[in-house]
mmCIF file of C-alpha atoms and ligand atoms in Angstrom:
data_model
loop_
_atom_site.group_PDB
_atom_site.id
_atom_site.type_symbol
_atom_site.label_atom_id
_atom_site.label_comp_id
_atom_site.label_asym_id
_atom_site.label_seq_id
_atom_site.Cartn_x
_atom_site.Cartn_y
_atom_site.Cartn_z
ATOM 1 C CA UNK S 1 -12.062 -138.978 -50.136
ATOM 2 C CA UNK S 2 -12.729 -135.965 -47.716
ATOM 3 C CA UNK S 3 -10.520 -133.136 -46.290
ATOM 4 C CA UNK S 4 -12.135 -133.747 -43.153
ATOM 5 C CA UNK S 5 -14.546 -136.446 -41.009
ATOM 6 C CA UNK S 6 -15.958 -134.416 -38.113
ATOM 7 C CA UNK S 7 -17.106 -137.232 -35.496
ATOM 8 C CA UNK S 8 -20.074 -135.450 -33.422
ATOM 9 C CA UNK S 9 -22.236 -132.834 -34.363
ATOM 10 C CA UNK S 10 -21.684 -130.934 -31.239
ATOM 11 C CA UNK S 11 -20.963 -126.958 -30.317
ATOM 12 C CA UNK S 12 -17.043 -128.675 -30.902
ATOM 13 C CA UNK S 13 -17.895 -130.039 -34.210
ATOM 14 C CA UNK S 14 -19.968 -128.230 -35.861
ATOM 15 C CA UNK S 15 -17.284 -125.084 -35.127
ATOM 16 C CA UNK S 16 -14.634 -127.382 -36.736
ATOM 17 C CA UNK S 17 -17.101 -127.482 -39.302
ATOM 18 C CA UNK S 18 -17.620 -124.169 -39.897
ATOM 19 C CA UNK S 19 -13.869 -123.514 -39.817
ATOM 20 C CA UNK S 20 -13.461 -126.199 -42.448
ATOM 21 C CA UNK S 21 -16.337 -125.399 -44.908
ATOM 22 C CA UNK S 22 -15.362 -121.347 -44.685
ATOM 23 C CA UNK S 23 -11.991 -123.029 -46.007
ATOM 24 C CA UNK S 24 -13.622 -124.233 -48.929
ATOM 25 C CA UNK S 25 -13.017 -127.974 -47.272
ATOM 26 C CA UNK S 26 -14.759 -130.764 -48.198
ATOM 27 C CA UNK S 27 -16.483 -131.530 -45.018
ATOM 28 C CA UNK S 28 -18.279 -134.951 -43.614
ATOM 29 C CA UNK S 29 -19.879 -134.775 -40.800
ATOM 30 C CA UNK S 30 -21.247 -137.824 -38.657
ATOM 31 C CA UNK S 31 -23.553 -137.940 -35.873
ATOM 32 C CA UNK S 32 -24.865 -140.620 -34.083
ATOM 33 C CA UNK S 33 -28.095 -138.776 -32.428
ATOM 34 C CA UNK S 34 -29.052 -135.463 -33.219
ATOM 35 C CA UNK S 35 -27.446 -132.368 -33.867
ATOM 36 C CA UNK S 36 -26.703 -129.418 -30.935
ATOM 37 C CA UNK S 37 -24.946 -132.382 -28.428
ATOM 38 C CA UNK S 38 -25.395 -131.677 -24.888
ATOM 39 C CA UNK S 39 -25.634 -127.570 -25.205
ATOM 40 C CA UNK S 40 -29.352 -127.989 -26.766
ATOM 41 C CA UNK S 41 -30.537 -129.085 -22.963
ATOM 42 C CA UNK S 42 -29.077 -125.871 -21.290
ATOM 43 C CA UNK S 43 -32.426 -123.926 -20.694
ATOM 44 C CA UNK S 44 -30.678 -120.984 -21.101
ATOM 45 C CA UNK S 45 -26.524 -120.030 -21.449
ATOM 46 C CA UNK S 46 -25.698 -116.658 -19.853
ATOM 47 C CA UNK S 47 -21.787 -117.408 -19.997
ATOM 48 C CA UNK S 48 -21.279 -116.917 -23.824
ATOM 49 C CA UNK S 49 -19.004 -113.859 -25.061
ATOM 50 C CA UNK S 50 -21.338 -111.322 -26.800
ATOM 51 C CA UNK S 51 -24.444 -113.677 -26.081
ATOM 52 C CA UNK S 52 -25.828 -112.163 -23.022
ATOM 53 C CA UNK S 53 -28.657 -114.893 -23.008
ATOM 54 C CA UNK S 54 -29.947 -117.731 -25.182
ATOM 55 C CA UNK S 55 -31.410 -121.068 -24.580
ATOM 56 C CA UNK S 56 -29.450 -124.117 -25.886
ATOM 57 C CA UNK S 57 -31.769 -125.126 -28.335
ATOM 58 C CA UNK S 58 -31.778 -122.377 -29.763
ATOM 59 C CA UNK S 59 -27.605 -121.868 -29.628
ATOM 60 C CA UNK S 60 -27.193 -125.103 -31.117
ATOM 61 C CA UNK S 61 -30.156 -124.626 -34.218
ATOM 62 C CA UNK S 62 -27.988 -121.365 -34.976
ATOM 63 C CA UNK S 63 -24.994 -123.167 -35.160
ATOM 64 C CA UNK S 64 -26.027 -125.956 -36.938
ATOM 65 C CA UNK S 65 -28.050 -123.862 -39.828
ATOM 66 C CA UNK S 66 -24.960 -121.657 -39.957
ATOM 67 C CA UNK S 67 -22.867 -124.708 -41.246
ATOM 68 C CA UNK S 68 -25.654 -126.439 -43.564
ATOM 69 C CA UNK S 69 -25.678 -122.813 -45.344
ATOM 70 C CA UNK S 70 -21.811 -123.750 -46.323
ATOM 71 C CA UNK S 71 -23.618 -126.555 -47.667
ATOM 72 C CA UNK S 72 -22.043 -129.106 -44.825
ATOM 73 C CA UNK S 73 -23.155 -132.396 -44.897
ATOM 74 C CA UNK S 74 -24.282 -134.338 -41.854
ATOM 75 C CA UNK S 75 -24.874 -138.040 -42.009
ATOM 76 C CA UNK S 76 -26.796 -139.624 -39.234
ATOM 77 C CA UNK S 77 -24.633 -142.687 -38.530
ATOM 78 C CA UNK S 78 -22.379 -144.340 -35.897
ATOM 79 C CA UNK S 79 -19.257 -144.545 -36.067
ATOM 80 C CA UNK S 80 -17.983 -148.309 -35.415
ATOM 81 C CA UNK S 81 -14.353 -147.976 -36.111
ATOM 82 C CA UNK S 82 -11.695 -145.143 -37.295
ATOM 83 C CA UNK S 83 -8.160 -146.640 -37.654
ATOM 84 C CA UNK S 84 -4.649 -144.578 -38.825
ATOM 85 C CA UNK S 85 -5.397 -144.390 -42.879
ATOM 86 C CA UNK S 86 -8.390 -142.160 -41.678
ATOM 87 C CA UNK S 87 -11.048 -144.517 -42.636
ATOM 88 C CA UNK S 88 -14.284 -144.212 -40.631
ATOM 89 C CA UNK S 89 -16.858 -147.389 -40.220
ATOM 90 C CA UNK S 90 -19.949 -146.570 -39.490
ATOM 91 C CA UNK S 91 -22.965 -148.502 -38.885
ATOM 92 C CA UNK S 92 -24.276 -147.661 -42.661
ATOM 93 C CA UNK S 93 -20.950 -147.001 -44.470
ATOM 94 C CA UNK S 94 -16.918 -146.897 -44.979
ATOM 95 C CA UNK S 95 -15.546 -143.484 -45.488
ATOM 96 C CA UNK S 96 -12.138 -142.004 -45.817
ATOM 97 C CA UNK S 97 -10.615 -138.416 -45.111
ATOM 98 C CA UNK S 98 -7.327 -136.966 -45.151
ATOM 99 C CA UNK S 99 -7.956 -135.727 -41.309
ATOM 100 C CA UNK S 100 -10.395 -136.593 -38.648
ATOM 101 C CA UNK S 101 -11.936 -134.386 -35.741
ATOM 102 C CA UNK S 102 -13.036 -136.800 -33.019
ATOM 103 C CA UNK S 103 -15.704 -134.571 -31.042
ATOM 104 C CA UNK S 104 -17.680 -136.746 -29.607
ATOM 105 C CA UNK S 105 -18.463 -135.377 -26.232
ATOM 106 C CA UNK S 106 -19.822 -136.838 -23.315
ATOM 107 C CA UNK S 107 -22.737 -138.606 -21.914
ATOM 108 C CA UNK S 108 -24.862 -138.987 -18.555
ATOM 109 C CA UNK S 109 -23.334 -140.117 -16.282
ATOM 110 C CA UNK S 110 -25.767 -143.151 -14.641
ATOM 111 C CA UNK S 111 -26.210 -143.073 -10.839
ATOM 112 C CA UNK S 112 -25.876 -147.023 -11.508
ATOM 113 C CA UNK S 113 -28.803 -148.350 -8.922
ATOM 114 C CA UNK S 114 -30.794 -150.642 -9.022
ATOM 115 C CA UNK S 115 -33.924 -149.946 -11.626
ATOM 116 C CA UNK S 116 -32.292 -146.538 -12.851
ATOM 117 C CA UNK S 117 -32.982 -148.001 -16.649
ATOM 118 C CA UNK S 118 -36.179 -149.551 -15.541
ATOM 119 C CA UNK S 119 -37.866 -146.075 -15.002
ATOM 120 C CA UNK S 120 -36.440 -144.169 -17.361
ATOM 121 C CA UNK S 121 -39.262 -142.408 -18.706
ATOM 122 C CA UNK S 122 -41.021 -143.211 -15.749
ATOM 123 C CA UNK S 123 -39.777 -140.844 -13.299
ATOM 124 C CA UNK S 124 -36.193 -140.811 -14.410
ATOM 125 C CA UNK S 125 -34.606 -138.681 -16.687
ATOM 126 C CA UNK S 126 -31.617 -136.939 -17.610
ATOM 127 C CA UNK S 127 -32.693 -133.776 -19.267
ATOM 128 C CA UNK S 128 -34.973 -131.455 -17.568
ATOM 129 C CA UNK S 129 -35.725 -129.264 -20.163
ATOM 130 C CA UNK S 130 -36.768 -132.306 -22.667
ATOM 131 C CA UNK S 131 -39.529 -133.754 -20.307
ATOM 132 C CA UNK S 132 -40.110 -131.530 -17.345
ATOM 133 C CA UNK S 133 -42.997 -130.026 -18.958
ATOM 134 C CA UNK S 134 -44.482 -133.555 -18.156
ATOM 135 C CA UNK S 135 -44.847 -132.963 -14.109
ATOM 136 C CA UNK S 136 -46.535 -129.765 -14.111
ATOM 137 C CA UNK S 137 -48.087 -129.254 -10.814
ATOM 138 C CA UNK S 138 -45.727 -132.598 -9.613
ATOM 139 C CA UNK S 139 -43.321 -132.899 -6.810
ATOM 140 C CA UNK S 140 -39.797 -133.583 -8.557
ATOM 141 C CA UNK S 141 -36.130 -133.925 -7.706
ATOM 142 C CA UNK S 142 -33.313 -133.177 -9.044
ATOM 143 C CA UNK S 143 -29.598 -135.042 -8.103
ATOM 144 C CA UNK S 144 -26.110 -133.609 -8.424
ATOM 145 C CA UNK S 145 -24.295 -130.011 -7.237
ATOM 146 C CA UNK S 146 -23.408 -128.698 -10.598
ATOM 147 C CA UNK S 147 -24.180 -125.965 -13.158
ATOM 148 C CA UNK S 148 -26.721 -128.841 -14.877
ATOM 149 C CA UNK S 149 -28.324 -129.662 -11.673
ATOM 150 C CA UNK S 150 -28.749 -126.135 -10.273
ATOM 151 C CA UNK S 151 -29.828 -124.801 -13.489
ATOM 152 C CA UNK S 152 -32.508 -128.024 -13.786
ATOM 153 C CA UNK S 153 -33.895 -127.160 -10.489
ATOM 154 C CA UNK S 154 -34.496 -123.566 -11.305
ATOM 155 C CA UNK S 155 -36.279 -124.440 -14.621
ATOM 156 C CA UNK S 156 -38.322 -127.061 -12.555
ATOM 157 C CA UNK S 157 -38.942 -124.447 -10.030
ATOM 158 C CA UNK S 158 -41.403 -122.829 -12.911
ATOM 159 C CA UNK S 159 -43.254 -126.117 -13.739
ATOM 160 C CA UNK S 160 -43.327 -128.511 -10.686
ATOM 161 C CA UNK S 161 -45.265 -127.488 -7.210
ATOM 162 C CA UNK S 162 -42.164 -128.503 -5.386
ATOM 163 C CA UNK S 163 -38.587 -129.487 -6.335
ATOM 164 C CA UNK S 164 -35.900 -131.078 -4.309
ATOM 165 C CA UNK S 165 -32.440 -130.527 -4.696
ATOM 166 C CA UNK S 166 -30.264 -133.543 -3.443
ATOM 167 C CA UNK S 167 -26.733 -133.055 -3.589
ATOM 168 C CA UNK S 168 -23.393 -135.123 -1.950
ATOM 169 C CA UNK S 169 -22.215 -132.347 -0.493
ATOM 170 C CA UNK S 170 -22.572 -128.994 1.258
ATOM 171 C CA UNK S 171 -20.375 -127.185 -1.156
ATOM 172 C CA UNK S 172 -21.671 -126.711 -4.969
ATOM 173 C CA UNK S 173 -19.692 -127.468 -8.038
ATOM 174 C CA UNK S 174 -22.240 -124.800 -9.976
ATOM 175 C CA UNK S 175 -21.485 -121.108 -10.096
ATOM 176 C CA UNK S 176 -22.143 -118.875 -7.387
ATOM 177 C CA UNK S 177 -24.579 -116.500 -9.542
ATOM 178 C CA UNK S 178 -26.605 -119.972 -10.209
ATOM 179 C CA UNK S 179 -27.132 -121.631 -6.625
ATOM 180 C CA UNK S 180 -27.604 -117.782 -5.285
ATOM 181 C CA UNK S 181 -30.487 -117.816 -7.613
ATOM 182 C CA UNK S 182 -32.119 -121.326 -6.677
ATOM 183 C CA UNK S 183 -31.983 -120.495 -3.094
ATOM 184 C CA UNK S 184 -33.772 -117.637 -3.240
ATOM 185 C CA UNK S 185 -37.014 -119.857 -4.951
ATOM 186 C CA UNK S 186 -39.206 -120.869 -2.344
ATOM 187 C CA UNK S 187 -40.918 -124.237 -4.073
ATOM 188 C CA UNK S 188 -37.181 -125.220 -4.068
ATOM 189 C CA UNK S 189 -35.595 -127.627 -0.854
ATOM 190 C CA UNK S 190 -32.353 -128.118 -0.674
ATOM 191 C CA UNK S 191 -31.119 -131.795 1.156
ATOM 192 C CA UNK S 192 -27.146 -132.000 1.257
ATOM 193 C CA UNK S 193 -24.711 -134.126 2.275
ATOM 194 C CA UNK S 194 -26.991 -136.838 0.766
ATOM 195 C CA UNK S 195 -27.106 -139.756 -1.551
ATOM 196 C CA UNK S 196 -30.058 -141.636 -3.745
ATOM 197 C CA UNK S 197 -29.779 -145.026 -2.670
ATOM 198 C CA UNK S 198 -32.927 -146.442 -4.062
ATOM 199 C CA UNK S 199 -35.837 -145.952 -6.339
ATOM 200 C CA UNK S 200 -39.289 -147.089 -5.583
ATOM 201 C CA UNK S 201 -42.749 -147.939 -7.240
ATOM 202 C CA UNK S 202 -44.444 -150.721 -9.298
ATOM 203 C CA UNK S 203 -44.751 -149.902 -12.847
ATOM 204 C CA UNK S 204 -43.158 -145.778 -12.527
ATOM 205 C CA UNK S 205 -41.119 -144.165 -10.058
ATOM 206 C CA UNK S 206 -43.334 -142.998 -6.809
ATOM 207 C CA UNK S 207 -40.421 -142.542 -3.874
ATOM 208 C CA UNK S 208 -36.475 -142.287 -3.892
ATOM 209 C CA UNK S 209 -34.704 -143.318 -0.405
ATOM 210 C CA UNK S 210 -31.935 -140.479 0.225
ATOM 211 C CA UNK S 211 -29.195 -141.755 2.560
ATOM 212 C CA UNK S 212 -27.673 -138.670 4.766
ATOM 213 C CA UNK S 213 -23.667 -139.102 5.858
ATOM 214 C CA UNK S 214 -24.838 -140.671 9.126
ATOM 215 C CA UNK S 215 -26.491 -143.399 7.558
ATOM 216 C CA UNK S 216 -30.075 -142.323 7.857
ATOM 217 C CA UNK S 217 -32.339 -143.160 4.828
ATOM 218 C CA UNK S 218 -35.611 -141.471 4.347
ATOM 219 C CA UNK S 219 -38.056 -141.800 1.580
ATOM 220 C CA UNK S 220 -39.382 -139.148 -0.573
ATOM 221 C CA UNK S 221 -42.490 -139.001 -2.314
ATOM 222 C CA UNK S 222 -41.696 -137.891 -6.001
ATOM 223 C CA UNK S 223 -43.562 -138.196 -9.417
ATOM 224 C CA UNK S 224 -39.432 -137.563 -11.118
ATOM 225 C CA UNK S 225 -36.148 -137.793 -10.118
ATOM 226 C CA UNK S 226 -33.961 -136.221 -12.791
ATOM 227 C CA UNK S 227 -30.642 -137.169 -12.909
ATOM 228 C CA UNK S 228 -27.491 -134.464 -13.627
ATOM 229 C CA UNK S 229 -24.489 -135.889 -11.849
ATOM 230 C CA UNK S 230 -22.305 -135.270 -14.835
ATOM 231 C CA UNK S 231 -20.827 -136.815 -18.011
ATOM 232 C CA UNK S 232 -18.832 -139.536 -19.057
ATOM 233 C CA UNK S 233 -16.728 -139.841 -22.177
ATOM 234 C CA UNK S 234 -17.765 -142.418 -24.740
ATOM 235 C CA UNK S 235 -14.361 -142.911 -26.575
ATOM 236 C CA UNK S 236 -13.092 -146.488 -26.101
ATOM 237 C CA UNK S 237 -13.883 -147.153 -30.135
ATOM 238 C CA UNK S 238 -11.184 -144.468 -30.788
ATOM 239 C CA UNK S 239 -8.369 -146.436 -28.397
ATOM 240 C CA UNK S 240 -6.174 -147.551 -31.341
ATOM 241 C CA UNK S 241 -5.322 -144.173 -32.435
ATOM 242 C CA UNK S 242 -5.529 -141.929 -29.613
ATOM 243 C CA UNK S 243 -4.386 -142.505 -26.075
ATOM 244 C CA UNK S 244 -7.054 -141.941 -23.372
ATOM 245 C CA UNK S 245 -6.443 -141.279 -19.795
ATOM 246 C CA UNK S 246 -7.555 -143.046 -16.755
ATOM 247 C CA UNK S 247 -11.057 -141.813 -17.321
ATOM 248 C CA UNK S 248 -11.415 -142.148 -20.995
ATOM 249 C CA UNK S 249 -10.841 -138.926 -22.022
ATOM 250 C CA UNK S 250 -8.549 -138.361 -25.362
ATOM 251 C CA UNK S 251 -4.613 -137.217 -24.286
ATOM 252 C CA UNK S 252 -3.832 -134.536 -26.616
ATOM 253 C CA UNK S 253 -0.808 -131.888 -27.459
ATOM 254 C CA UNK S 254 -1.141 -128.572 -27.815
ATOM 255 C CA UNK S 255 -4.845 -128.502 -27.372
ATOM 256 C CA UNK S 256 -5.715 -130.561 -29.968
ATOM 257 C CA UNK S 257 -3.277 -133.365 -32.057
ATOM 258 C CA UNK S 258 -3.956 -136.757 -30.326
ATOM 259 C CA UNK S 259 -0.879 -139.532 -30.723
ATOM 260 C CA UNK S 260 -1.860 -140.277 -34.818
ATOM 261 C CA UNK S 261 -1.245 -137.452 -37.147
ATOM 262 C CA UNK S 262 -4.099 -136.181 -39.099
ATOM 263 C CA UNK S 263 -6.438 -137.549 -35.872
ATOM 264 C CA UNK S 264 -7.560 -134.055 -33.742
ATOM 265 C CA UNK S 265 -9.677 -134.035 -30.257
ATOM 266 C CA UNK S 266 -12.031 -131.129 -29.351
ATOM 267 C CA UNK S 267 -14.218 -130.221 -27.056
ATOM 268 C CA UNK S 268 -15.611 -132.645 -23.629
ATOM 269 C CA UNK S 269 -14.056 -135.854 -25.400
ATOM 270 C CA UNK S 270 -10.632 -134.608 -24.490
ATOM 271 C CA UNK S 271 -8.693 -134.248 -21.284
ATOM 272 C CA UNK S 272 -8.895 -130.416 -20.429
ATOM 273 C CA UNK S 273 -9.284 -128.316 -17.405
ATOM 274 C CA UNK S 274 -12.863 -126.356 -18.216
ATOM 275 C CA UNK S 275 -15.563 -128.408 -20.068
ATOM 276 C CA UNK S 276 -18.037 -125.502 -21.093
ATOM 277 C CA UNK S 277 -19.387 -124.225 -24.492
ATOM 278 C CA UNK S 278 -16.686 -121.434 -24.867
ATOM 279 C CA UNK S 279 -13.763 -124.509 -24.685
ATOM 280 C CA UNK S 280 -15.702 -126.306 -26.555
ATOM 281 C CA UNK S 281 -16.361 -123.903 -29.947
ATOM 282 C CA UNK S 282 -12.411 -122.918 -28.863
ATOM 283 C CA UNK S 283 -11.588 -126.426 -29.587
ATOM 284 C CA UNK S 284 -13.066 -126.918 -32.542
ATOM 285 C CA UNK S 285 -12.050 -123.832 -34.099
ATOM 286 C CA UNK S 286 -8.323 -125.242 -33.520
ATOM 287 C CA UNK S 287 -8.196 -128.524 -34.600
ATOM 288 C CA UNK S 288 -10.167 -126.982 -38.187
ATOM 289 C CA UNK S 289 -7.216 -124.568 -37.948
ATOM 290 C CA UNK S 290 -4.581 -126.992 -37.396
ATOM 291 C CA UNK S 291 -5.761 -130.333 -39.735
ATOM 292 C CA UNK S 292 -6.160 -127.358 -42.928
ATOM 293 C CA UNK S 293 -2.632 -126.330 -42.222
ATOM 294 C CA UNK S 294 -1.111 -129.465 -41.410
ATOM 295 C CA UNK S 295 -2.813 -130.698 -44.872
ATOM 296 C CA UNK S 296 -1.443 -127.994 -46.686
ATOM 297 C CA UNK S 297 2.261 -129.015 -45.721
ATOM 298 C CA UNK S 298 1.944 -132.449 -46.328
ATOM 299 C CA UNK S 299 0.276 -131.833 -49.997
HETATM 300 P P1 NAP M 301 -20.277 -131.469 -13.188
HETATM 301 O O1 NAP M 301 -19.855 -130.050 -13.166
HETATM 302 O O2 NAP M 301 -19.262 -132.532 -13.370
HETATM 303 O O3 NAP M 301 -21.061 -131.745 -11.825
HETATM 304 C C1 NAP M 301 -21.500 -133.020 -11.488
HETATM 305 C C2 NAP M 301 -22.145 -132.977 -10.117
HETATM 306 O O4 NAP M 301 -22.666 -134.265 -9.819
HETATM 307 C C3 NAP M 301 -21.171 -132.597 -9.018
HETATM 308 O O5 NAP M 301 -21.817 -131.754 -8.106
HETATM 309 C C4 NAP M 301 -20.831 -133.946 -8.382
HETATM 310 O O6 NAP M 301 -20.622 -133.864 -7.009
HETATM 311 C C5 NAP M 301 -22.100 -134.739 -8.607
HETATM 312 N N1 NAP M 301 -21.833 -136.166 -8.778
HETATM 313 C C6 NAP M 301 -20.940 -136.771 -9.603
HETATM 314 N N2 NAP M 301 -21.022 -138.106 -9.520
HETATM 315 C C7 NAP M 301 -21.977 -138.363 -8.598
HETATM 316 C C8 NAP M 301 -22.538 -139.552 -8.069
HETATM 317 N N3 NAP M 301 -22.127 -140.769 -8.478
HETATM 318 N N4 NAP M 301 -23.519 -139.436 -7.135
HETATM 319 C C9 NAP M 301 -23.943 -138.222 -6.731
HETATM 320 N N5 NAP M 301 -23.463 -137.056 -7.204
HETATM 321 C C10 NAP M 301 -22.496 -137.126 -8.120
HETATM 322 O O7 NAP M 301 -21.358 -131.756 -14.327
HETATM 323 P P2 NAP M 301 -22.467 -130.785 -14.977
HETATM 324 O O8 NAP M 301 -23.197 -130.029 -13.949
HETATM 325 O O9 NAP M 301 -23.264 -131.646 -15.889
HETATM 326 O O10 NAP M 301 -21.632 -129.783 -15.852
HETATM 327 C C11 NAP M 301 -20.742 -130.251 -16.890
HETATM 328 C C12 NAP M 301 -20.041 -129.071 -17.555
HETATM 329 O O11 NAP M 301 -20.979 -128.306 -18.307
HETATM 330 C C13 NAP M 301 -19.444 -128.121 -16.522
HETATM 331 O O12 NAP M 301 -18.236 -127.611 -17.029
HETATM 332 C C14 NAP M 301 -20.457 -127.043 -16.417
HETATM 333 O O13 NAP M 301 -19.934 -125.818 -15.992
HETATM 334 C C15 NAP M 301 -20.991 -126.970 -17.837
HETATM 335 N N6 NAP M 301 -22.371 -126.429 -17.857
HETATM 336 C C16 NAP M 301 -22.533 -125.069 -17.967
HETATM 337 C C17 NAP M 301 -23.821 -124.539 -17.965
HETATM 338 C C18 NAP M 301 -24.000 -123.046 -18.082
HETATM 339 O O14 NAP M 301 -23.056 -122.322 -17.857
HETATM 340 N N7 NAP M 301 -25.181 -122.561 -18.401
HETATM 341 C C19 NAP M 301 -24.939 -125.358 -17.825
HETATM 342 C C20 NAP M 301 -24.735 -126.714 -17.675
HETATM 343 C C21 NAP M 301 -23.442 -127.249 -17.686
HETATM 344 P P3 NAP M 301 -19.246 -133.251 -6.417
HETATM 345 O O15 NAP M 301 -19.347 -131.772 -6.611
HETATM 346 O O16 NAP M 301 -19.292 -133.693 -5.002
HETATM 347 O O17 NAP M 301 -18.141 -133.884 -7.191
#
């Protein structure tokens, strides 16, 4: 028996970790991929208190060395099923604890056209800053309007000859201090109020059609199209104990306590108005806080 399962070794669960082993908890945590979650793509994170710049890799090796000091223990497993006695099925095991941290995050969001999984790999990715280095002197482009995208073009901007930034809009969901900075890099064209409609080649990706709001389509010669049109929650496994909202993010009250006691939300898995590092290490810091205390009272 644990204190605590922490579900997701992201910035939001490895915090809850920290807060938990600094308790002198007895700490699981599960992951299904890798440590760091979707910080350890940022190429770099101005926006953190006291931080005034660090890239996400190395945010998220920081974090996670800080909490295998304290000795925490990570298993690399996914998690199947959790139900309200707090056990947690994974795809390698059956565990219990006396509280859970579901902080799972979010995922890619797919543009969902036709041959997007075909060429992954092959001109389509998700993470700039895992396989950009592969078009070096390469005409790429990069989809969506915010912080992701903008910061993925300016990275690109330093590796590919040319990079095109296609957003739905004219208006950018990024921060001002970002998209002021990628238009002011001249390998860097911007085409707005436009859509990816298809994605064309024979064994990789060599074109993308773009679709303008009057209907026009053009094709584009490009070696990659990466994708950064924002996340999706993953949490329909947790639906019998935690209510999710209309799009699959976890309903919580006061910030963290989802509908079963002992169950806690942090971080992007939950329904909350800013979806950034700072939330998310906020988050996890609470629901630590908040299962230790609420264990206490119920010993
Ligand atoms: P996001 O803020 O949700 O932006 C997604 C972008 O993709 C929006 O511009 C959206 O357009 C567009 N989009 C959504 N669905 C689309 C579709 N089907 N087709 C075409 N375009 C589509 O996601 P994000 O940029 O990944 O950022 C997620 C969170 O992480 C944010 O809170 C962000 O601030 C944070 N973040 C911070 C940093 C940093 O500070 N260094 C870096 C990366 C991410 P519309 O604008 O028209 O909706």
């Amino acid at each position: 028996m644990y204190d605590i399962i922490i579900i997701g070794a992201g910035p939001a669960g490895l915090t809850s970790a920290l807060y938990a082993l600094r308790a002198n908890k007895n700490v699981l945590i599960l992951e299904a991929k890798s440590y760091g979650g979707q910080i350890i793509n940022a190429h770099k994170i101005v926006n953190y208190p006291g931080i005034e710049e660090i890239s996400g890799f190395d945010f998220a090796t920081n974090l996670y060395q800080q909490v295998k000091k304290l000795n925490g223990e990570v298993k690399y497993e996914t998690v199947l099923h959790v139900d309200e006695d707090k056990f947690v099925t994974t795809n390698k095991g059956k565990y219990q604890a006396k509280s859970i941290i579901i902080a799972t995050g979010a995922e890619n969001r797919l543009l969902n056209i036709d041959r997007e999984r075909e060429f992954v790999g092959k001109g389509i990715s998700y993470c700039a800053t895992c396989d950009g280095a592969f078009y070096k002197d390469k005409v790429v482009a990069v989809n969506g309007g915010g912080n992701t995208a903008i910061n993925d073009a300016i990275y690109l901007s330093n590796i590919a000859s040319k990079v095109y930034l296609i957003h739905r809009r004219e208006e950018f969901r990024a921060e001002e201090q970002y998209t002021k900075e990628l238009k002011g890099i001249e390998n860097v064209y911007f085409i707005l109020n436009s859509t990816v409609t298809a994605l064309n080649g024979d064994d990789k990706l060599e074109s993308i059609t773009v679709k303008d709001k009057d209907g026009n389509l053009e094709d584009i010669q490009v070696d990659a199209l990466f994708i950064a049109i924002g996340q999706e929650p993953k949490n329909e496994i947790f639906a019998n104990v935690v209510k999710l909202n209309q799009f699959g993010y976890i309903e919580t009250d006061d910030g963290v306590h989802t509908k079963t006691k002992g169950i806690y939300a942090a971080g992007d898995a939950r329904v909350k108005t800013l979806r950034q590092l700072t939330t998310a290490v906020g988050d996890g810091s609470v629901a630590a806080t908040m299962a230790i205390k609420e264990m206490k009272e119920n010993e």
